[in-house]
């Protein structure tokens, strides 16, 4: 699942010295053909639309998308929101993944199942669930009014906070799974060795477990960030008057104003911005830690 | 080997059979209607499609769509025409007429007796039904002893406090703002055609903005918001508010200053079965008995005046085009919006994010 955003292995990684022989490259052919037809060609066409003006090539769509104005505001808003959601997913998901990874394998299956179940329920249904919970006459407000904590209903739905909560809930299982899979590859005897050498459990965690699992957390961050960038239904249904995501804006251009050039330009900008942020984070992580995104100590 | 041969022959039989079925299909006549789905599609099925197929032997398939304009464009650019009849609401009709994506309507087939008024008799579309974007009010949330009249009261958050919702679209909201600002419904487009008029509408919208908790995007949303008490005042399609009333919710519909809109249907250029599509248009959308049945099932009214000979007075007054309701509303100007939407949409986004 993390393959989509997996970072390039650097020279120090496991890839060195085990270079695939040329003769087996044909194994990649089916994937390459699929990739060409379902990704490169359509995205290429969209990129072409985005630079088509009234007369030949033109950058006017990019000027509209990136110049000062509503589209740039929405683009930055989308990046900011996705950034926050991804960070929240890591902060909340990391302890859960740690807990999960430290259970004996037999208990893990059940716990994993509990985490996976929400993924089987459609995003739309889960979003409607939040409408029921957070509404003016919803569960939380009824409870608060019931115990006398507030006089009137609080406005929780249709706020930025509601978008955060709903998006984190949708993306959290993904983040947990990615981090969990990294944590299970960590050799626990290293921790035991540190204890034998006199380190406290906390010290062992900070100096051994945390660095080894950091790659997984970064991968999980990038995956949730990229998924959050494209969110559409959740912000439209529980977001406030100012919560418009770039995906909603693209839909308006494609279906309502029929300005496919501008819609395509916004799509291309989103794609590039996503790549840029993910690339920057990956690079930064490697600079800081000297590790590749693939944690563990195999 | 034997197994392989056997499975091959089964495969060939299936492929052959499918081929036969496809052949039979093309021999039978059929048309495809793109439609909005839900209750409207079911009504159409029961009142028009099933009897039409029984009488003529022409099979009619409905395809669900939300945004027909984008799909019409895709079908025209790829020359892969999947629909015979498509809805062309709002800017859909002027934009697709201008681009040459539609077949002209043969009025000698669709309206031979010349019953329809010009608004329903367009070169490239029939006005099938009229619907209205009106105000829905939660009567149990109204302040004691106050009666709610229209856009002035919608804007008056002091006398009528409480959360509100409007559609996330400049179309019709600019008009509503002007009416709240004192412009007569019949005058709104004269005002909007000047740049100062658009500025005036946005200034008026500034006043109501803090009271809008959510900008709705789909037709069912405002009705849900009203039903759950999330908002006290909302704009919504008249039929959906009347559905809430049928469900015994304390909701009132305000026709004053409503935006009357026409649900147009067109024949897509390059459609496989143009002749039968015209026949269906006449059968379903211009036969008074069936139109009256549609109006009884859903409070959307057609333009053929003969339906009022069939409907009772009580039934008629619930319709958006009944004389009493017609007089207090304005007709949404789709030409204006086709021309100005791309420009105003940008300003709308900027304004909403401020």
XYZ file of C-alpha atoms in Angstrom:
652
model
C 0.000 0.000 0.000
C 2.858 2.338 0.807
C 4.472 1.562 -2.529
C 2.704 4.486 -4.143
C 4.697 6.956 -2.113
C 7.688 4.837 -1.142
C 10.817 6.890 -1.136
C 13.626 6.159 -3.530
C 16.133 3.869 -1.920
C 19.394 5.602 -1.471
C 22.817 4.119 -2.062
C 23.186 3.030 1.567
C 19.962 1.060 1.455
C 19.393 -2.576 0.828
C 19.217 -2.039 -2.921
C 22.952 -1.669 -3.337
C 24.781 -4.777 -4.299
C 21.570 -6.587 -5.106
C 20.873 -4.860 -8.396
C 18.273 -6.723 -10.453
C 19.793 -8.482 -13.455
C 18.719 -6.931 -16.748
C 17.274 -10.201 -17.975
C 14.476 -10.081 -15.391
C 13.377 -6.530 -16.208
C 10.575 -7.924 -18.386
C 8.770 -8.669 -15.113
C 8.057 -4.968 -14.909
C 6.577 -4.789 -18.398
C 2.886 -5.411 -17.524
C 2.990 -2.813 -14.760
C 4.796 -0.356 -17.019
C 2.195 -0.773 -19.781
C -0.642 -0.324 -17.293
C 1.047 2.707 -15.795
C 1.492 4.218 -19.233
C -2.151 3.818 -20.210
C -3.912 4.615 -16.956
C -1.604 7.299 -15.632
C 0.960 8.854 -17.967
C -1.334 9.266 -20.999
C -4.410 10.668 -19.188
C -2.331 12.991 -17.029
C -0.439 14.060 -20.132
C -3.697 14.932 -21.854
C -4.875 16.901 -18.824
C -1.566 18.757 -18.873
C -2.165 19.578 -22.538
C -5.634 20.970 -21.822
C -4.199 23.161 -19.125
C -1.910 25.042 -21.522
C -4.393 25.418 -24.371
C -5.560 28.994 -24.767
C -7.825 30.644 -27.320
C -4.925 30.787 -29.742
C -2.233 28.186 -29.200
C -0.180 27.684 -26.074
C -0.962 29.931 -23.169
C -0.190 30.175 -19.502
C -3.374 32.044 -18.644
C -4.865 29.101 -16.738
C -1.772 28.901 -14.558
C -1.896 32.622 -13.983
C -5.466 32.247 -12.754
C -4.577 29.228 -10.612
C -1.420 30.629 -9.060
C -1.897 34.390 -9.158
C -3.263 36.198 -6.131
C -6.912 35.264 -5.792
C -9.323 32.636 -4.570
C -7.692 29.669 -6.287
C -4.319 30.214 -4.691
C -5.980 30.681 -1.303
C -7.830 27.393 -1.725
C -4.668 25.626 -2.871
C -2.734 26.764 0.200
C -5.729 25.984 2.411
C -5.829 22.449 1.000
C -2.091 21.925 1.537
C -2.323 23.296 5.067
C -5.306 21.140 5.980
C -3.725 17.989 4.530
C -0.492 18.764 6.388
C -2.356 19.089 9.677
C -4.440 15.978 9.093
C -1.357 13.904 8.261
C 0.440 15.130 11.396
C -2.588 14.355 13.558
C -2.818 10.855 12.063
C 0.818 10.168 13.010
C 0.463 11.583 16.536
C -2.663 9.575 17.235
C -1.699 6.502 15.234
C 1.876 5.998 16.410
C 1.039 4.905 19.976
C -1.722 2.673 18.622
C 0.640 1.034 16.152
C 3.249 0.633 18.901
C 0.703 -1.019 21.148
C -0.380 -3.304 18.337
C 3.171 -4.293 17.424
C 4.059 -5.180 20.999
C 1.141 -7.625 21.407
C 1.765 -11.349 20.895
C 0.861 -12.309 17.319
C -2.278 -14.166 18.403
C -3.952 -11.059 19.886
C -2.767 -8.910 17.038
C -5.143 -10.442 14.525
C -8.221 -9.405 16.458
C -6.896 -5.907 17.122
C -5.920 -5.484 13.483
C -9.413 -6.529 12.515
C -10.868 -3.831 14.758
C -8.671 -1.245 13.079
C -9.487 -2.486 9.587
C -13.267 -2.610 10.030
C -13.812 1.136 9.485
C -12.047 0.824 6.126
C -14.872 -1.402 4.899
C -17.486 1.267 5.559
C -17.790 3.856 2.805
C -16.379 7.321 3.431
C -19.804 8.770 2.735
C -21.437 6.735 5.491
C -18.705 7.585 7.974
C -19.060 11.274 7.134
C -22.821 11.113 7.667
C -22.074 9.500 11.009
C -20.203 12.635 12.038
C -23.173 14.751 10.973
C -25.325 12.770 13.398
C -22.774 13.014 16.190
C -21.793 16.670 15.863
C -25.097 18.267 14.801
C -26.978 20.956 16.720
C -29.434 18.354 17.888
C -26.856 15.579 17.669
C -25.369 13.226 20.253
C -22.668 15.462 21.698
C -24.865 18.543 21.963
C -27.755 16.607 23.537
C -25.364 15.184 26.080
C -23.766 18.540 26.904
C -27.164 20.199 27.276
C -28.440 17.215 29.251
C -25.723 17.481 31.897
C -26.060 21.275 31.910
C -22.581 22.004 30.610
C -23.849 24.458 28.001
C -27.030 26.509 27.622
C -27.563 26.254 23.902
C -26.220 23.936 21.204
C -22.595 24.474 20.204
C -21.794 24.899 16.548
C -19.495 21.946 15.945
C -20.633 20.818 12.535
C -19.633 22.978 9.541
C -16.409 24.123 11.131
C -12.777 23.465 10.291
C -12.576 21.309 13.401
C -15.279 19.008 12.060
C -13.307 18.544 8.840
C -10.183 17.675 10.855
C -11.984 15.128 13.004
C -13.756 13.444 10.114
C -10.683 13.303 7.884
C -8.429 11.988 10.650
C -10.980 9.292 11.404
C -11.100 8.236 7.764
C -7.315 8.189 7.302
C -6.175 6.900 10.700
C -6.427 3.157 9.910
C -4.182 3.665 6.880
C -1.558 5.460 8.977
C -1.670 2.802 11.693
C -1.263 -0.036 9.216
C 1.778 1.506 7.544
C 3.521 2.204 10.859
C 2.556 -1.174 12.239
C 4.113 -2.997 9.318
C 7.413 -1.179 9.900
C 7.356 -1.772 13.639
C 6.887 -5.530 13.270
C 10.177 -5.717 11.342
C 12.151 -4.161 14.175
C 14.383 -6.666 15.880
C 13.218 -6.709 19.488
C 16.410 -8.303 20.760
C 18.078 -4.920 20.241
C 15.786 -3.524 22.932
C 16.551 -6.444 25.159
C 20.269 -5.890 24.628
C 19.925 -2.271 25.661
C 18.170 -3.325 28.841
C 20.936 -5.796 29.601
C 23.479 -3.010 29.104
C 21.638 -0.978 31.719
C 19.438 1.397 29.702
C 16.022 2.301 31.033
C 12.998 1.222 28.928
C 12.432 4.865 27.971
C 16.029 5.291 26.848
C 15.788 2.120 24.837
C 12.644 3.387 23.177
C 14.065 6.813 22.337
C 17.457 5.626 21.110
C 16.530 2.374 19.418
C 12.838 1.933 18.691
C 12.004 5.507 17.718
C 14.762 5.919 15.084
C 14.070 2.486 13.633
C 10.334 3.137 13.354
C 10.689 6.744 12.160
C 10.836 5.657 8.529
C 7.452 4.007 8.840
C 6.011 7.127 10.432
C 7.352 9.268 7.603
C 5.898 6.872 5.033
C 2.552 6.931 6.833
C 2.671 10.707 6.940
C 3.286 10.952 3.235
C 0.563 8.477 2.360
C -2.077 10.192 4.504
C -0.968 13.591 3.223
C -1.352 12.551 -0.412
C -4.731 10.923 0.264
C -5.929 13.999 2.173
C -4.996 16.279 -0.738
C -7.648 14.664 -2.901
C -10.435 14.680 -0.320
C -13.727 15.763 -1.719
C -16.853 14.470 -0.009
C -15.892 14.955 3.628
C -15.053 18.675 3.493
C -18.091 19.300 1.280
C -20.450 17.683 3.799
C -19.066 18.669 7.200
C -16.926 21.694 6.305
C -17.792 25.247 7.163
C -18.434 28.150 4.801
C -14.713 28.577 4.181
C -13.710 24.942 3.768
C -13.332 24.384 0.067
C -10.770 21.840 -1.029
C -9.040 22.070 -4.355
C -10.841 18.885 -5.458
C -14.234 20.583 -4.991
C -12.975 23.526 -6.998
C -11.804 21.272 -9.839
C -15.233 19.610 -9.895
C -16.880 23.026 -10.258
C -14.657 23.873 -13.218
C -15.275 20.543 -14.939
C -19.038 20.255 -14.457
C -20.443 23.729 -13.880
C -18.441 26.445 -15.609
C -17.011 23.986 -18.191
C -13.647 25.687 -17.857
C -11.663 22.500 -18.396
C -8.466 24.421 -19.007
C -8.535 25.982 -15.553
C -9.697 22.707 -13.973
C -6.776 20.885 -15.593
C -4.325 23.561 -14.520
C -5.553 23.257 -10.924
C -5.168 19.476 -11.155
C -1.613 19.738 -12.475
C -0.713 22.273 -9.790
C -2.110 19.971 -7.108
C -0.121 17.030 -8.497
C 3.117 19.021 -8.574
C 2.520 20.525 -5.132
C 1.892 17.038 -3.738
C 5.094 15.689 -5.304
C 7.043 18.696 -4.067
C 5.922 18.374 -0.460
C 6.441 14.607 -0.374
C 9.847 14.953 -2.042
C 10.916 17.685 0.354
C 9.880 15.678 3.397
C 11.658 12.562 2.135
C 14.828 14.517 1.449
C 14.688 16.281 4.803
C 14.195 13.005 6.623
C 17.215 11.481 4.950
C 19.355 14.529 5.658
C 18.398 14.581 9.307
C 18.633 10.892 10.110
C 20.794 9.421 7.402
C 18.218 6.674 7.051
C 16.123 5.670 4.102
C 12.363 5.604 4.426
C 12.469 1.896 5.042
C 12.916 1.410 8.714
C 13.607 -1.817 10.501
C 16.823 -3.647 11.035
C 16.559 -6.630 8.845
C -6.732 -31.678 -23.467
C -10.296 -32.823 -23.437
C -11.016 -30.387 -20.650
C -9.464 -27.551 -22.632
C -11.572 -28.326 -25.695
C -14.669 -28.481 -23.586
C -14.078 -25.111 -21.966
C -13.239 -23.579 -25.331
C -16.530 -24.748 -26.799
C -18.458 -23.429 -23.790
C -16.672 -20.122 -24.205
C -17.567 -20.012 -27.893
C -21.197 -20.764 -27.068
C -21.325 -17.892 -24.583
C -19.717 -15.465 -27.015
C -22.062 -16.620 -29.782
C -25.076 -16.217 -27.535
C -24.031 -12.733 -26.534
C -23.676 -11.866 -30.198
C -27.212 -13.046 -30.884
C -28.551 -10.999 -27.997
C -26.809 -7.886 -29.279
C -28.280 -8.489 -32.714
C -31.779 -8.840 -31.264
C -31.273 -5.582 -29.339
C -30.406 -3.599 -32.422
C -33.447 -5.032 -34.206
C -35.689 -3.783 -31.412
C -35.967 -0.048 -31.175
C -34.756 1.603 -28.006
C -33.979 5.017 -26.586
C -31.843 6.091 -23.629
C -32.856 8.950 -21.394
C -30.376 10.555 -19.048
C -32.090 11.684 -15.897
C -31.522 12.803 -12.330
C -32.506 9.542 -10.666
C -34.327 9.173 -7.370
C -38.047 9.843 -7.043
C -38.220 11.734 -10.341
C -36.842 8.744 -12.258
C -39.341 6.404 -10.570
C -42.235 8.716 -11.379
C -41.164 8.890 -14.994
C -40.844 5.139 -15.133
C -44.335 4.528 -13.808
C -46.245 7.242 -15.657
C -44.427 7.468 -18.984
C -41.872 4.790 -19.688
C -43.757 1.596 -18.893
C -46.954 2.515 -20.810
C -44.857 3.909 -23.685
C -42.982 0.643 -24.072
C -46.216 -1.310 -23.862
C -47.885 0.771 -26.572
C -45.017 1.180 -29.004
C -42.640 -1.691 -28.280
C -39.783 0.781 -27.965
C -37.650 0.055 -24.918
C -36.621 3.062 -22.855
C -33.581 2.956 -20.579
C -32.816 5.595 -17.991
C -29.241 6.575 -17.254
C -28.536 8.493 -14.082
C -26.606 11.744 -14.283
C -25.842 14.653 -11.979
C -24.069 17.012 -14.304
C -25.359 16.421 -17.778
C -23.475 19.292 -19.405
C -20.008 17.879 -18.782
C -21.168 14.454 -19.966
C -22.759 15.861 -23.115
C -19.463 17.552 -23.845
C -17.504 14.346 -23.319
C -19.879 12.372 -25.562
C -19.660 15.000 -28.297
C -15.877 15.323 -28.197
C -15.313 11.561 -28.198
C -18.149 11.019 -30.715
C -19.361 8.219 -28.492
C -23.024 9.134 -28.053
C -24.654 7.140 -25.270
C -27.831 9.163 -24.737
C -30.794 10.049 -26.922
C -32.441 12.459 -24.508
C -30.492 14.494 -21.980
C -31.539 17.059 -19.386
C -30.231 20.543 -20.227
C -30.937 22.707 -17.230
C -29.722 26.181 -16.456
C -26.641 27.109 -18.465
C -26.748 23.607 -19.973
C -29.166 24.605 -22.723
C -27.556 27.844 -23.942
C -24.048 26.387 -23.736
C -24.850 23.172 -25.607
C -27.028 24.953 -28.192
C -24.223 27.385 -28.930
C -21.705 24.573 -29.321
C -23.967 22.580 -31.629
C -24.269 19.554 -29.354
C -28.075 19.189 -29.771
C -30.617 18.186 -32.413
C -33.387 20.692 -33.146
C -36.787 19.644 -31.830
C -39.363 18.733 -34.469
C -42.315 20.648 -33.049
C -44.773 19.082 -35.535
C -44.226 15.838 -33.613
C -43.686 17.088 -30.066
C -46.307 19.866 -29.929
C -48.535 19.627 -33.011
C -51.406 21.630 -31.476
C -49.114 24.461 -30.390
C -50.102 24.257 -26.734
C -46.783 25.161 -25.124
C -45.754 28.737 -24.306
C -42.419 30.010 -25.731
C -40.558 29.293 -22.484
C -41.173 25.563 -22.970
C -40.844 25.587 -26.772
C -37.159 26.177 -27.425
C -35.375 25.390 -30.658
C -33.276 22.691 -28.984
C -35.326 21.667 -25.950
C -38.739 21.074 -24.497
C -39.542 22.583 -21.127
C -40.730 19.416 -19.446
C -41.547 20.686 -15.983
C -41.107 23.799 -13.899
C -39.645 23.783 -10.426
C -38.801 26.508 -8.054
C -36.061 27.324 -5.579
C -38.022 28.628 -2.620
C -37.524 29.318 1.059
C -38.307 26.582 3.544
C -38.981 27.734 7.102
C -39.071 25.683 10.307
C -42.320 27.075 11.752
C -41.557 25.750 15.256
C -38.376 27.842 15.373
C -40.051 31.115 14.401
C -40.191 33.794 17.094
C -43.579 33.963 18.814
C -46.210 35.936 16.891
C -43.949 36.785 13.897
C -44.804 35.737 10.400
C -42.075 35.137 7.865
C -42.667 36.735 4.461
C -39.724 36.405 2.103
C -36.200 37.580 1.338
C -36.350 40.721 3.508
C -37.088 38.495 6.503
C -34.457 35.932 5.481
C -31.916 38.764 5.717
C -33.377 40.096 8.982
C -31.335 38.121 11.516
C -32.468 40.369 14.391
C -36.175 39.585 14.105
C -35.601 36.044 12.844
C -32.434 34.747 14.504
C -31.048 31.322 13.730
C -28.760 29.468 11.319
C -29.493 29.572 7.595
C -28.313 27.835 4.454
C -28.078 28.915 0.831
C -26.879 27.044 -2.221
C -23.168 27.260 -2.968
C -23.721 29.090 -6.243
C -23.859 32.710 -7.335
C -26.793 31.906 -9.642
C -30.074 32.770 -7.908
C -28.362 33.988 -4.713
C -27.401 37.271 -6.371
C -31.036 37.610 -7.424
C -32.290 36.821 -3.908
C -29.933 39.405 -2.408
C -31.237 42.089 -4.745
C -34.844 41.261 -3.869
C -33.935 41.498 -0.176
C -32.412 44.875 -1.018
C -35.726 46.088 -2.411
C -35.472 45.248 -6.115
C -38.711 43.958 -7.662
C -38.460 40.300 -8.772
C -39.267 41.330 -12.339
C -36.372 43.826 -12.316
C -33.516 41.674 -10.983
C -31.827 40.969 -14.316
C -31.983 44.597 -15.405
C -30.038 45.432 -12.254
C -27.648 42.489 -12.586
C -26.724 43.409 -16.156
C -24.840 46.434 -14.877
C -21.563 45.962 -12.989
C -22.919 48.140 -10.171
C -25.837 45.722 -9.847
C -23.478 42.782 -9.253
C -21.560 44.853 -6.695
C -24.821 45.731 -4.979
C -25.814 42.068 -4.757
C -22.459 41.073 -3.248
C -22.669 43.940 -0.748
C -26.073 42.694 0.332
C -24.733 39.147 0.584
C -22.035 40.424 2.959
C -24.812 41.151 5.452
C -26.192 37.610 5.520
C -22.855 35.771 5.319
C -22.266 35.394 9.099
C -25.652 33.670 9.491
C -24.932 31.063 6.804
C -23.625 27.998 8.633
C -23.279 25.949 5.471
C -23.510 26.423 1.706
C -25.388 23.459 0.316
C -24.357 21.612 -2.828
C -26.896 18.844 -3.461
C -30.693 19.054 -3.582
C -31.304 16.773 -0.632
C -28.911 18.616 1.676
C -31.028 21.678 2.630
C -34.024 19.457 3.300
C -31.958 17.311 5.647
C -30.604 20.418 7.347
C -34.159 21.659 7.921
C -35.373 18.286 9.132
C -32.511 17.841 11.616
C -32.896 21.398 12.945
C -29.386 22.253 11.802
C -30.780 25.361 10.088
C -34.099 27.164 10.568
C -34.283 28.817 7.144
C -33.111 27.336 3.855
C -33.447 27.604 0.127
C -34.565 24.328 -1.427
C -36.416 22.945 -4.426
C -40.146 23.304 -3.836
C -40.947 19.608 -4.301
C -38.492 18.591 -1.601
C -39.985 21.016 0.930
C -43.458 19.750 0.094
C -42.174 16.230 0.707
C -41.154 17.312 4.223
C -44.668 18.680 4.749
C -46.102 15.333 3.693
C -43.844 13.743 6.305
C -45.552 16.010 8.902
C -42.534 18.159 9.664
C -43.289 21.724 10.817
C -42.025 23.334 7.615
C -43.585 26.083 5.535
C -42.832 26.980 1.934
C -42.481 30.642 0.914
C -43.165 31.262 -2.759
C -42.461 35.026 -2.542
C -39.306 35.822 -4.489
C -38.806 32.207 -5.487
C -36.614 31.414 -8.466
C -38.652 29.626 -11.108
C -36.602 27.340 -13.269
C -37.373 25.031 -16.138
C -36.250 21.448 -16.408
C -35.400 21.176 -20.097
C -34.829 17.997 -22.050
C -32.953 17.929 -25.351
C -32.018 15.407 -27.986
C -28.304 14.906 -28.201
C -26.660 15.432 -31.586
C -25.804 12.118 -33.189
C -28.339 10.209 -31.076
C -29.172 6.790 -32.523
C -32.933 7.151 -32.412
C -33.986 10.751 -32.898
C -37.467 10.005 -34.275
C -38.545 7.890 -31.310
C -37.026 10.358 -28.875
C -39.321 13.059 -30.320
C -42.267 10.683 -29.993
C -41.413 10.067 -26.359
C -41.197 13.789 -25.642
C -44.694 14.256 -26.964
C -45.993 11.203 -25.131
C -44.559 12.052 -21.729
C -44.077 15.807 -21.541
C -46.896 17.128 -23.670
C -49.891 14.906 -23.014
C -52.147 16.599 -20.415
C -53.372 13.403 -18.712
C -49.846 12.176 -18.054
C -48.611 15.643 -17.067
C -51.411 15.901 -14.529
C -50.430 12.513 -13.129
C -46.820 13.664 -12.840
C -47.940 16.813 -10.994
C -49.963 14.688 -8.590
C -46.992 12.435 -7.891
C -44.543 15.302 -7.460
C -45.468 18.979 -7.176
C -43.648 19.973 -10.350
C -45.837 21.394 -13.062
C -45.656 21.344 -16.800
C -46.380 24.128 -19.242
C -49.307 22.601 -21.102
C -52.238 24.737 -19.829
C -54.682 21.860 -20.311
C -53.488 20.190 -17.096
C -55.494 22.716 -15.085
C -58.661 21.289 -16.665
C -57.776 17.954 -15.071
C -56.310 18.985 -11.696
C -58.519 20.153 -8.836
C -58.069 23.688 -7.487
C -56.405 22.346 -4.351
C -53.915 20.327 -6.357
C -53.199 23.249 -8.676
C -52.326 25.765 -5.998
C -49.421 23.637 -4.766
C -47.686 23.938 -8.128
C -44.908 26.429 -8.854
C -46.647 27.662 -12.015
C -50.130 28.089 -10.530
C -51.175 31.698 -11.252
C -50.947 32.835 -7.623
C -47.431 31.432 -7.197
C -46.263 32.467 -10.640
C -46.933 36.150 -9.987
C -44.655 36.438 -6.950
C -41.644 34.630 -8.431
C -39.058 35.449 -11.083
C -37.824 33.175 -13.855
C -34.143 32.251 -13.598
C -32.393 33.681 -16.660
C -30.241 30.849 -17.965
C -28.872 33.003 -20.814
C -27.555 35.500 -18.295
C -25.851 32.774 -16.307
C -24.430 30.960 -19.327
C -22.775 34.221 -20.296
C -21.630 35.393 -16.864
C -21.156 32.314 -14.698
C -17.440 31.660 -15.393
C -16.599 35.263 -14.461
C -18.905 35.609 -11.459
C -18.056 32.134 -10.152
C -14.489 33.278 -9.514
C -15.683 36.320 -7.600
C -18.095 34.096 -5.678
C -15.264 31.785 -4.531
C -13.155 34.744 -3.483
C -16.050 36.306 -1.618
C -16.941 33.075 0.165
C -13.367 32.548 1.391
C -12.913 36.074 2.699
